[in-house]
JSON list of C-alpha atoms in Angstrom, two decimals:
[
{"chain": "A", "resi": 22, "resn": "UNK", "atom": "CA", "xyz": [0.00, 0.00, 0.00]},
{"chain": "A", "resi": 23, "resn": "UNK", "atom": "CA", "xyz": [1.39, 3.48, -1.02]},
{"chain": "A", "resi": 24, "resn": "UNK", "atom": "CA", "xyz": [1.23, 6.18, 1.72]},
{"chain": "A", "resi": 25, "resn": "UNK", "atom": "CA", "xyz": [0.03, 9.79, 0.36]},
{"chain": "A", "resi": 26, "resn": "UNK", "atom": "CA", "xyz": [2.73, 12.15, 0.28]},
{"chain": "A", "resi": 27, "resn": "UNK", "atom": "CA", "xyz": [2.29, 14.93, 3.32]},
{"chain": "A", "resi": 28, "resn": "UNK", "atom": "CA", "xyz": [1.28, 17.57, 0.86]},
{"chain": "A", "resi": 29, "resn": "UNK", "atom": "CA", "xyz": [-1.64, 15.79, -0.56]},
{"chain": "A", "resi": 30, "resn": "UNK", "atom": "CA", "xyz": [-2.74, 14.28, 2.64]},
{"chain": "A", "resi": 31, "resn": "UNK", "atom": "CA", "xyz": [-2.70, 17.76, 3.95]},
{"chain": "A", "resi": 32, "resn": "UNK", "atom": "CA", "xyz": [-4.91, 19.26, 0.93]},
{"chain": "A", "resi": 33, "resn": "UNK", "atom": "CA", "xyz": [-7.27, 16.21, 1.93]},
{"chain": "A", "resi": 34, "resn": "UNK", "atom": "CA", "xyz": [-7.54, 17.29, 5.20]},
{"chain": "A", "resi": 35, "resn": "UNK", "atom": "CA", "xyz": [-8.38, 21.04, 4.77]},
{"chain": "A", "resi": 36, "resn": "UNK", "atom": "CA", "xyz": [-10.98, 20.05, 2.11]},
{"chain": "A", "resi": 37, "resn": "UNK", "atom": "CA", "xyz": [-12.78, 17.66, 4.41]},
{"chain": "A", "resi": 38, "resn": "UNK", "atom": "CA", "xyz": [-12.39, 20.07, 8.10]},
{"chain": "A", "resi": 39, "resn": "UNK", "atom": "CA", "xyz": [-16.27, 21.09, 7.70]},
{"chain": "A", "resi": 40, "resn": "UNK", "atom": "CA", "xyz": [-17.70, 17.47, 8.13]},
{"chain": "A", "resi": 41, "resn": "UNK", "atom": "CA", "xyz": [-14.85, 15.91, 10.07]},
{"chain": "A", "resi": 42, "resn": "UNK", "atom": "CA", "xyz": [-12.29, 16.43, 13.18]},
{"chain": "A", "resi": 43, "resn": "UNK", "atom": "CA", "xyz": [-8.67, 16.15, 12.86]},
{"chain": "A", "resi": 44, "resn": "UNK", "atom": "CA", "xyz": [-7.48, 15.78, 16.30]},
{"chain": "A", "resi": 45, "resn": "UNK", "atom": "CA", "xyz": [-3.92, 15.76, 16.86]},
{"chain": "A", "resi": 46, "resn": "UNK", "atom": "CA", "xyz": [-3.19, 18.51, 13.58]},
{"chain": "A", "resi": 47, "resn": "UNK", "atom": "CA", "xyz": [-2.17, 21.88, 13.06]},
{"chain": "A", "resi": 48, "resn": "UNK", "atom": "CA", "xyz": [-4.81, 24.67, 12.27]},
{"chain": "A", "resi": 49, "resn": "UNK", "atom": "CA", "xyz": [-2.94, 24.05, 8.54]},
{"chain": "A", "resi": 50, "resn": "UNK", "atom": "CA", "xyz": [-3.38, 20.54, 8.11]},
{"chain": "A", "resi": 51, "resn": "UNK", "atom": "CA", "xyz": [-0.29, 19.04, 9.25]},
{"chain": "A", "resi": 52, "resn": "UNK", "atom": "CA", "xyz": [0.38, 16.50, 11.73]},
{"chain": "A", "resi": 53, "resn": "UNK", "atom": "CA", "xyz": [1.53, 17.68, 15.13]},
{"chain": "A", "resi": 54, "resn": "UNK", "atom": "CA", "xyz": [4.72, 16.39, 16.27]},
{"chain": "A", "resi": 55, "resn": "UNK", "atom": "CA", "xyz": [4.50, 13.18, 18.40]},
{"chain": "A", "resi": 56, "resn": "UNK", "atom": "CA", "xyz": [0.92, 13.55, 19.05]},
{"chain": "A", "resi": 57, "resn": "UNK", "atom": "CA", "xyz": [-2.10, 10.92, 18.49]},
{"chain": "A", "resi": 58, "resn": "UNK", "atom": "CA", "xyz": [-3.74, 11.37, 15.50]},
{"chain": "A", "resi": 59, "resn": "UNK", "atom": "CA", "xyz": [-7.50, 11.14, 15.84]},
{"chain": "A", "resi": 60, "resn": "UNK", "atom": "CA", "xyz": [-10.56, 11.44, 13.34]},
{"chain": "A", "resi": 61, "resn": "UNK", "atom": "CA", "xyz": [-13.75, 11.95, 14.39]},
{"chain": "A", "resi": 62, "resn": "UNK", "atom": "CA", "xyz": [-17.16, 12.83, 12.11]},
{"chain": "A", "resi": 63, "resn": "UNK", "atom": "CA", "xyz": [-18.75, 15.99, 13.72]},
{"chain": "A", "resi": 64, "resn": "UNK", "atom": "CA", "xyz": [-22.37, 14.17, 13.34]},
{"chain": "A", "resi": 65, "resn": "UNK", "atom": "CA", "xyz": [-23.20, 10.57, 12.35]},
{"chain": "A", "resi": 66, "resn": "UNK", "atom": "CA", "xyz": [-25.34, 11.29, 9.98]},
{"chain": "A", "resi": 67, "resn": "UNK", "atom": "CA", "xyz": [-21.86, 12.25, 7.87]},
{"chain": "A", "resi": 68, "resn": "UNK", "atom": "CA", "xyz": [-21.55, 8.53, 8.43]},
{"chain": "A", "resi": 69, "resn": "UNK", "atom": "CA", "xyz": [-24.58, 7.44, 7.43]},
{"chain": "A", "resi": 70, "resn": "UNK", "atom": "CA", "xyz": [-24.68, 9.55, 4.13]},
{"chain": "A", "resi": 71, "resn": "UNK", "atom": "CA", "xyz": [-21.46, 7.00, 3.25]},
{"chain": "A", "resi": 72, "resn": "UNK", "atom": "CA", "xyz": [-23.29, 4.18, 4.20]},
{"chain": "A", "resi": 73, "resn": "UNK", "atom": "CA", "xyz": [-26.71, 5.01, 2.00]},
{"chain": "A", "resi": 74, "resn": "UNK", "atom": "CA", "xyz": [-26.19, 3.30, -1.58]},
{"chain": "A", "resi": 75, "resn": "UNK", "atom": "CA", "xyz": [-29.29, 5.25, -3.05]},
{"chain": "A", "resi": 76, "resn": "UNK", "atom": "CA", "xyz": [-29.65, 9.44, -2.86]},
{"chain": "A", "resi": 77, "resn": "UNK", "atom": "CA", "xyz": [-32.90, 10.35, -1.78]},
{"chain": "A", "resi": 78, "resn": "UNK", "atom": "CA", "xyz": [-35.09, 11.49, -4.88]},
{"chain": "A", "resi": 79, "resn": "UNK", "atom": "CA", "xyz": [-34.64, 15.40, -5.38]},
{"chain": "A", "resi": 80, "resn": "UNK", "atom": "CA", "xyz": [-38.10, 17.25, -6.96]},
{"chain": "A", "resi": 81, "resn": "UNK", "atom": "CA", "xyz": [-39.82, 13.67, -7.32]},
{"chain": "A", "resi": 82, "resn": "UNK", "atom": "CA", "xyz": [-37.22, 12.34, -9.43]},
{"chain": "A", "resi": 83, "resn": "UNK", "atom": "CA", "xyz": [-36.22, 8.42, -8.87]},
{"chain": "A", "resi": 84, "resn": "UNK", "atom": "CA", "xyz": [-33.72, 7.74, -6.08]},
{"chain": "A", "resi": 85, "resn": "UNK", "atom": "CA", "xyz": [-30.10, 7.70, -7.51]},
{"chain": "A", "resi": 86, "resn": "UNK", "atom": "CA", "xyz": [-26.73, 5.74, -7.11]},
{"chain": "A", "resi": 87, "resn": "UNK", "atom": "CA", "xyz": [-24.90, 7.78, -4.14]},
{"chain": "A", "resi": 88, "resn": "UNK", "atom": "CA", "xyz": [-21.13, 7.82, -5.52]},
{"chain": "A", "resi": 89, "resn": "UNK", "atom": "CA", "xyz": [-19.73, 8.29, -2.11]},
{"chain": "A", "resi": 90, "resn": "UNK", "atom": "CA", "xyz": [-21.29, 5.53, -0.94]},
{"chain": "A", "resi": 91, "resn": "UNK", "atom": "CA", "xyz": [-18.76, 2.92, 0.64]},
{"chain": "A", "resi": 92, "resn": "UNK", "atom": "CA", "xyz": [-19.25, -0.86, 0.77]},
{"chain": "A", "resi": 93, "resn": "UNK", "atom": "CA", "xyz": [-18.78, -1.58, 4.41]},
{"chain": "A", "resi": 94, "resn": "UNK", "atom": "CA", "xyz": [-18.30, -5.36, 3.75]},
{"chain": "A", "resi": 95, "resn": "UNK", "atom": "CA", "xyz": [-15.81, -4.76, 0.97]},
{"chain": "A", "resi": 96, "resn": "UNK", "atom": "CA", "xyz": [-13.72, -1.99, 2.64]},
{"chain": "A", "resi": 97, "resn": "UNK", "atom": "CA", "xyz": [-13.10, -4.25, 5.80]},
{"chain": "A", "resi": 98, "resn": "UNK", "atom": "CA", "xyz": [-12.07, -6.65, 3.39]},
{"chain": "A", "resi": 99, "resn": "UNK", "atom": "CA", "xyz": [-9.60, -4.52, 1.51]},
{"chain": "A", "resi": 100, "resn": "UNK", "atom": "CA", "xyz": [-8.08, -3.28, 5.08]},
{"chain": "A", "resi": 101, "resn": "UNK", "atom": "CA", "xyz": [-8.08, -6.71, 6.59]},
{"chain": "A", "resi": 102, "resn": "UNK", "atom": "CA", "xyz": [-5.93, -7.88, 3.34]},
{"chain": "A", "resi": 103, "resn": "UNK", "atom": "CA", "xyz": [-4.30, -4.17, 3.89]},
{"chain": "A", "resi": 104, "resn": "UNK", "atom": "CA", "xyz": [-3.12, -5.24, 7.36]},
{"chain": "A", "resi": 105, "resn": "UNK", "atom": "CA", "xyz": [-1.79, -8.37, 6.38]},
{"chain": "A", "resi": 106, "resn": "UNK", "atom": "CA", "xyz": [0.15, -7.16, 3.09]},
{"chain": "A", "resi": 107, "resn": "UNK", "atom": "CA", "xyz": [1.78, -4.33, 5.85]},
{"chain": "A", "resi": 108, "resn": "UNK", "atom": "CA", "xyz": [3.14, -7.39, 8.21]},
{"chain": "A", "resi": 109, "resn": "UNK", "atom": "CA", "xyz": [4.30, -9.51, 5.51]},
{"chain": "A", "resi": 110, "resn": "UNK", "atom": "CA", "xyz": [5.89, -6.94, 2.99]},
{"chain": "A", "resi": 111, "resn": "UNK", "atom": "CA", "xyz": [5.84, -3.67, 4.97]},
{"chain": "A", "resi": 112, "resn": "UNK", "atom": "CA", "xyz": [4.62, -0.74, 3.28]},
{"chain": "A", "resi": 113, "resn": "UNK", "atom": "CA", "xyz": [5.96, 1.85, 0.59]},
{"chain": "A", "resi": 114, "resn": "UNK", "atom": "CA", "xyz": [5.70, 5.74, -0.06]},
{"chain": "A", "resi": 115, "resn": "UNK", "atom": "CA", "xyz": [5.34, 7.06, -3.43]},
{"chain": "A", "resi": 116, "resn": "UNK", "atom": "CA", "xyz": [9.02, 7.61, -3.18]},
{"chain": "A", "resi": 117, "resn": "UNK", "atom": "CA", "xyz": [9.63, 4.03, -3.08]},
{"chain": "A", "resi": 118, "resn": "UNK", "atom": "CA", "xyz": [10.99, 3.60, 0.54]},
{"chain": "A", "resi": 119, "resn": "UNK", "atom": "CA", "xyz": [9.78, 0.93, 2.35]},
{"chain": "A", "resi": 120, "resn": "UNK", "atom": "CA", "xyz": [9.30, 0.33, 5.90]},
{"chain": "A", "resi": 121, "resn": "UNK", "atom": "CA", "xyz": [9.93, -3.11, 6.25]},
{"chain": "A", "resi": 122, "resn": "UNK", "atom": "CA", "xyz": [7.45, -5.79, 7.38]},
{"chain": "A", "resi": 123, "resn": "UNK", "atom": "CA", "xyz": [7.21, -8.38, 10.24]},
{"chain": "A", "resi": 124, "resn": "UNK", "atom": "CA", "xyz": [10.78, -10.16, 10.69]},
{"chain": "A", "resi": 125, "resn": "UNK", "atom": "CA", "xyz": [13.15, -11.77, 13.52]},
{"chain": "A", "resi": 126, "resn": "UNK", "atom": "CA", "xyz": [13.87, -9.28, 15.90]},
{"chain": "A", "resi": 127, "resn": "UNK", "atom": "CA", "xyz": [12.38, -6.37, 14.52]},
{"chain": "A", "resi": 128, "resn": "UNK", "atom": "CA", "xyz": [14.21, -4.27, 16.67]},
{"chain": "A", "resi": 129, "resn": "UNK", "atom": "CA", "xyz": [17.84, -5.34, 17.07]},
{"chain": "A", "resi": 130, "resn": "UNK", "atom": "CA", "xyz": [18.04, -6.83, 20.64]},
{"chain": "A", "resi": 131, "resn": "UNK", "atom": "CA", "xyz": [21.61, -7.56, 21.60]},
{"chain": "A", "resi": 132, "resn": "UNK", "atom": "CA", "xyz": [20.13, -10.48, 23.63]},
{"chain": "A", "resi": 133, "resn": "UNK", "atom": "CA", "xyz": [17.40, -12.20, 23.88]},
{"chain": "A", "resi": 134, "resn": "UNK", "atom": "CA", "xyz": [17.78, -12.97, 27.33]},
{"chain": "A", "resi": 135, "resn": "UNK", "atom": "CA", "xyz": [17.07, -9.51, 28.58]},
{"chain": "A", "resi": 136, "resn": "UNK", "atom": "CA", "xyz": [13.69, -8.48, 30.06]},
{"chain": "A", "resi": 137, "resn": "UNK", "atom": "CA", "xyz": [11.69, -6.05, 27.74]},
{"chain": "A", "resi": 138, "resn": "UNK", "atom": "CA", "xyz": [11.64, -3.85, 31.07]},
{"chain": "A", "resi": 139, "resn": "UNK", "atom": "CA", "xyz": [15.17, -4.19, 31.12]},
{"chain": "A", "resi": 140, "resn": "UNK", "atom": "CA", "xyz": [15.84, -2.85, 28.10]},
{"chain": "A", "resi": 141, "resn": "UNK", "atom": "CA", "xyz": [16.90, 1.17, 28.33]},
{"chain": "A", "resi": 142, "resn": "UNK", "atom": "CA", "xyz": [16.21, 2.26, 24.79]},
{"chain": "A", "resi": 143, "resn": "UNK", "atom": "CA", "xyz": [13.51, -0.06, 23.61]},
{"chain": "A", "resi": 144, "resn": "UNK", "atom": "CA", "xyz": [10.75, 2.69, 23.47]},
{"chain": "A", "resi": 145, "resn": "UNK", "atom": "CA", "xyz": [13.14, 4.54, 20.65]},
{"chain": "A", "resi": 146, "resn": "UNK", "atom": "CA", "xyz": [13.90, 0.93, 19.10]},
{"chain": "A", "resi": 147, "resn": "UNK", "atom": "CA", "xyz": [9.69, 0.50, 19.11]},
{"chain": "A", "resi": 148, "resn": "UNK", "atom": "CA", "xyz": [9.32, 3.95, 17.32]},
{"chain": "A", "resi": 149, "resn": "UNK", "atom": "CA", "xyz": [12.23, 3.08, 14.88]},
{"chain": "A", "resi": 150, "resn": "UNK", "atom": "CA", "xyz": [11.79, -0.33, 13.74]},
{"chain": "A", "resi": 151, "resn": "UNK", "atom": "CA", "xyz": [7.49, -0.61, 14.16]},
{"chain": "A", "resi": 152, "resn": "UNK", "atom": "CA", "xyz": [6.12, 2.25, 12.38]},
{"chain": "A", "resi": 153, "resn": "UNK", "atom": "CA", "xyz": [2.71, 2.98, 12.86]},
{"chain": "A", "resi": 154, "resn": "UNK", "atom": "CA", "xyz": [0.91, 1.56, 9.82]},
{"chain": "A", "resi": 155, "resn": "UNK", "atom": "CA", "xyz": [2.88, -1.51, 11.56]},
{"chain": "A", "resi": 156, "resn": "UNK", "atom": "CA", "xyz": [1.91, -1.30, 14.72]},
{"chain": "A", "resi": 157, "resn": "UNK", "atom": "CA", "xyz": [-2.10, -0.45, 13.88]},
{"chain": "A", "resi": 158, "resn": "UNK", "atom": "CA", "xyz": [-1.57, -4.17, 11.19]},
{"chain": "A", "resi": 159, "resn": "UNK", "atom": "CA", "xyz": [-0.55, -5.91, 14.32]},
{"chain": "A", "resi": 160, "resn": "UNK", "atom": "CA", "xyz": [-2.75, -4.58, 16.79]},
{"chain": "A", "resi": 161, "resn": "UNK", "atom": "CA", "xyz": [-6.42, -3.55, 14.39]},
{"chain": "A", "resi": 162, "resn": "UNK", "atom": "CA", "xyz": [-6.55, -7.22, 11.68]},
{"chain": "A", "resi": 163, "resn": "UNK", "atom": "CA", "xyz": [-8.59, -9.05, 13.61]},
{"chain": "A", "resi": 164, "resn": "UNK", "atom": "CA", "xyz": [-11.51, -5.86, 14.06]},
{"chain": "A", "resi": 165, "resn": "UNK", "atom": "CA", "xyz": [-11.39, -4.93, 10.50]},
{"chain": "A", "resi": 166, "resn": "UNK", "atom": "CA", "xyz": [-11.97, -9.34, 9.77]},
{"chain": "A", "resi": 167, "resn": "UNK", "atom": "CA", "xyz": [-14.75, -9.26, 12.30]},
{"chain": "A", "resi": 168, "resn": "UNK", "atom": "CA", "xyz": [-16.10, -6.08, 10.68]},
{"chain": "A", "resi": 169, "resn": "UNK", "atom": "CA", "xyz": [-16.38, -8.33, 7.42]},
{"chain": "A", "resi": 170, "resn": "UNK", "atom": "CA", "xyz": [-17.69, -11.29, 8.36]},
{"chain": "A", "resi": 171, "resn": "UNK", "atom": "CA", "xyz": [-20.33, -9.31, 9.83]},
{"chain": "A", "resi": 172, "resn": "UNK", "atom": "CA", "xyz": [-21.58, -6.60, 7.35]},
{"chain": "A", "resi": 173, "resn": "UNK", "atom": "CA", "xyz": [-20.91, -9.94, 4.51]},
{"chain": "A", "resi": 174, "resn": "UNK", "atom": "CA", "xyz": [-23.21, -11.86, 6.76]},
{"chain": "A", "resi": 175, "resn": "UNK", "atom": "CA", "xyz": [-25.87, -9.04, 7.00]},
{"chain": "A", "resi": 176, "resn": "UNK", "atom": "CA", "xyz": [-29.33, -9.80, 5.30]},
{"chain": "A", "resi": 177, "resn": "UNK", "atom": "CA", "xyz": [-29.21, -7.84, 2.23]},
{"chain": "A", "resi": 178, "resn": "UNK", "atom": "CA", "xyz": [-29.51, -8.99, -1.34]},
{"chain": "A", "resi": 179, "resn": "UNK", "atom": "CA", "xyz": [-27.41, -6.89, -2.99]},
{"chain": "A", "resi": 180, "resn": "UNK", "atom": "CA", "xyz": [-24.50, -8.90, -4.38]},
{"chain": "A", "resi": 181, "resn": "UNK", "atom": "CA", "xyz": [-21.79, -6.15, -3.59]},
{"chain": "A", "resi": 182, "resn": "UNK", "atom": "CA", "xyz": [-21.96, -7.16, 0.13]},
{"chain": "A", "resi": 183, "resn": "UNK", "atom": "CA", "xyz": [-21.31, -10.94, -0.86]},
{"chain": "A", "resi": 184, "resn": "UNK", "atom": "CA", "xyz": [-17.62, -10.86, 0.61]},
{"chain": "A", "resi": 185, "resn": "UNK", "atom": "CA", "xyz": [-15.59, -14.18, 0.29]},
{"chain": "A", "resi": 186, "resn": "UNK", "atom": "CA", "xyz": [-14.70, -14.15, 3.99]},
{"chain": "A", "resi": 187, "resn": "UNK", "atom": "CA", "xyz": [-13.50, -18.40, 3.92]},
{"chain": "A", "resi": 188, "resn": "UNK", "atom": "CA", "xyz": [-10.62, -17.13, 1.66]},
{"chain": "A", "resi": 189, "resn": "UNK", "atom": "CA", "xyz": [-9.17, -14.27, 3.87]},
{"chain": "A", "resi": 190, "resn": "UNK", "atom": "CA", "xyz": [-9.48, -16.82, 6.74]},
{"chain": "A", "resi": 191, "resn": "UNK", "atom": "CA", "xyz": [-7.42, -19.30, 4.17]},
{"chain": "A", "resi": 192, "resn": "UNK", "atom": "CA", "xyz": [-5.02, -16.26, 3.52]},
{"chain": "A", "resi": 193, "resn": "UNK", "atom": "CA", "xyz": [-4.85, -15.77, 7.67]},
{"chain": "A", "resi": 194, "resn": "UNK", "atom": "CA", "xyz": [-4.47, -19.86, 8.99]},
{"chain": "A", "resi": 195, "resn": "UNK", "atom": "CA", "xyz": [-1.39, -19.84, 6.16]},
{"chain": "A", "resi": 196, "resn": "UNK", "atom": "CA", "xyz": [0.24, -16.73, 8.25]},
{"chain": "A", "resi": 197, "resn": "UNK", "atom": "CA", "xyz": [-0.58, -18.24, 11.57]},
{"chain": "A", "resi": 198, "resn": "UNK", "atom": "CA", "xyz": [1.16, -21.47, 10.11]},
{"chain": "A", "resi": 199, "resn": "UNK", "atom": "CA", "xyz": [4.24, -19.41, 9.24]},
{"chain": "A", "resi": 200, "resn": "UNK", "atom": "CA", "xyz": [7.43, -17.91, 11.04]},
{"chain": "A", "resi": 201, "resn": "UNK", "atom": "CA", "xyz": [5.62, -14.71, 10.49]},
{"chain": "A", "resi": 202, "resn": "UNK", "atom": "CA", "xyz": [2.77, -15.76, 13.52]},
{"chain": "A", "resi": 203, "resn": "UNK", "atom": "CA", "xyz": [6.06, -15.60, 15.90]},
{"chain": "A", "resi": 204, "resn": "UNK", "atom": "CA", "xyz": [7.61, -12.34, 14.38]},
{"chain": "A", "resi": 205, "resn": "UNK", "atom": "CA", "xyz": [3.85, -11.04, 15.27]},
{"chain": "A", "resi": 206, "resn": "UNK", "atom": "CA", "xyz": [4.00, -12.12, 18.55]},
{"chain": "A", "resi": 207, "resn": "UNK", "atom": "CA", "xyz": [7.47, -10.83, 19.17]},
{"chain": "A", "resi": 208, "resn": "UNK", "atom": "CA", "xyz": [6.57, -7.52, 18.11]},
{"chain": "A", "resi": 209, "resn": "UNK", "atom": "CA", "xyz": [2.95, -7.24, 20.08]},
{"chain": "A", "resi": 210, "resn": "UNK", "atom": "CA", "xyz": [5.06, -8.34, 22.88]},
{"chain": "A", "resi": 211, "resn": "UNK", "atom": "CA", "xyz": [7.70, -5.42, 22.38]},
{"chain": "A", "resi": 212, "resn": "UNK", "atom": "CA", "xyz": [4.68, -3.02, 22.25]},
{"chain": "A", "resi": 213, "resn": "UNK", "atom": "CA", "xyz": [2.99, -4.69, 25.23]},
{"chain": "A", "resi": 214, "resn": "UNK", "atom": "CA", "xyz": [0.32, -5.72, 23.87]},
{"chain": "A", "resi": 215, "resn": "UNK", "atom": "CA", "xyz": [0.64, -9.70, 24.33]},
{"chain": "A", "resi": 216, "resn": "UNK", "atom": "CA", "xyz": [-2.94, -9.39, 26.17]},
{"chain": "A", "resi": 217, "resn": "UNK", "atom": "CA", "xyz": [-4.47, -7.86, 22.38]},
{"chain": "A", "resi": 218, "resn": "UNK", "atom": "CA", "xyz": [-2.75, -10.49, 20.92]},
{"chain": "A", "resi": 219, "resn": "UNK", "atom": "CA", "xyz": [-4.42, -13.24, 23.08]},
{"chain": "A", "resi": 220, "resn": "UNK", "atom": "CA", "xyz": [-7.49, -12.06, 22.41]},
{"chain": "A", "resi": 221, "resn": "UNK", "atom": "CA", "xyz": [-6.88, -11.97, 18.65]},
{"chain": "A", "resi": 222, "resn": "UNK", "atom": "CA", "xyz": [-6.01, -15.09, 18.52]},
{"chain": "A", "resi": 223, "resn": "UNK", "atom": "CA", "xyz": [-9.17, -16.45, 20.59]},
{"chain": "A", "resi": 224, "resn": "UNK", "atom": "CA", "xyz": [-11.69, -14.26, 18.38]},
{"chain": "A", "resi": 225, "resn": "UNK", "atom": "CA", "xyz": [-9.85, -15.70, 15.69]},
{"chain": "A", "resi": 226, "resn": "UNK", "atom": "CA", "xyz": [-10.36, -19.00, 16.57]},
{"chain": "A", "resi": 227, "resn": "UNK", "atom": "CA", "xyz": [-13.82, -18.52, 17.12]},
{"chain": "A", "resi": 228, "resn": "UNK", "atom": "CA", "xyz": [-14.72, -17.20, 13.64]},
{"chain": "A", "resi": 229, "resn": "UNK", "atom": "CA", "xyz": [-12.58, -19.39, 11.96]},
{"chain": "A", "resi": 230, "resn": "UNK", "atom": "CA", "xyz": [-14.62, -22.32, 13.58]},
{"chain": "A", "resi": 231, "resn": "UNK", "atom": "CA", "xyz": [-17.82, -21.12, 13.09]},
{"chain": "A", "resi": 232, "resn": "UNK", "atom": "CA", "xyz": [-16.71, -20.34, 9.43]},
{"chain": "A", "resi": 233, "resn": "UNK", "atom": "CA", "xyz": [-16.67, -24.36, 9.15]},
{"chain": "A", "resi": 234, "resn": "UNK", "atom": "CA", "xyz": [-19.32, -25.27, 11.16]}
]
């Protein structure tokens, strides 16, 4: 996935300030310097007007195709696969640098016998080696599945919400079968997150057997 250079992310952001909230960002668009970055819709209905396939009819006229309008089943599809493609191949800037995916050690321990406590500079390491597109693809996968399988299961018959979720759990059971499983462990343990990662795995598990059953 190609991150949006920090000039047209800005532009992006000024354009949309009247319907949502940029917490975390300068008056002028731009990020704030080690802050949280937080968006927020100012009402829901913002969010509803996304989630509305048809426009209401104007002047009696036949409701009409909403372009805005976002597939909920299909978008928590592409940003489950997103997540996945992050840890496994890291992610890239329109200038071609990567960031690296999930590997041994991410962050260069001297020893492995040291407690994470124990280690002095490992918050710096964290922020070097586990960028945050990482770190929310480690910590955020298993919502965005869960977020599919849901809106995919949801009665409605239009065929846009018929989401394959069997083969992203396919595409999922081969990671969990791979070195990669550990090098996501490792990490959410560096971040100290081993609880999220517990329950990942056990709402994993879960879906993934009543996928079958």
């Amino acid at each position: 996935r190609e991150l949006l250079p920090l000039e047209e992310f800005t532009g992006i952001v000024m354009k949309l300030k009247p319907v949502l909230k940029f917490e975390g960002f300068l008056e002028e668009g731009h990020p704030k310097q080690d802050s949280e970055l937080v968006v927020r819709a100012y009402h829901l209905s913002f969010l509803d007007f996304l989630r509305k396939r048809e426009c209401s009819p104007q002047n009696g006229s036949t409701p009409g195709i909403n372009e805005y309008w976002t597939d909920p089943a299909l978008l928590a599809r592409n940003m489950t696969t997103a997540c996945f493609e992050i840890m496994e191949r890291g992610s890239r800037d329109r200038k071609g640098s990567s960031s690296g995916g999930l590997r041994f050690n991410i962050c260069s321990l001297k020893s492995s016998c040291v407690a994470n406590d124990d280690i002095e500079d490992l918050a710096a390491r964290i922020s070097k080696c586990i960028p945050p597109e990482l770190s929310y693809a480690i910590l955020y996968w298993m919502k965005h599945l869960a977020k599919a399988s849901l809106e995919s299961g949801a009665a409605n018959d239009d065929a846009s919400y018929d989401v394959d979720v069997g083969s992203i759990l396919s595409m999922i059971r081969n990671f969990m079968q791979s070195t990669r499983s550990l090098y996501w462990l490792e990490s959410a343990s560096l971040m100290k997150k081993v609880d999220v990662a517990r329950d990942i795995l056990l709402d994993f598990l879960r879906l993934s057997t009543d996928s079958v059953s």
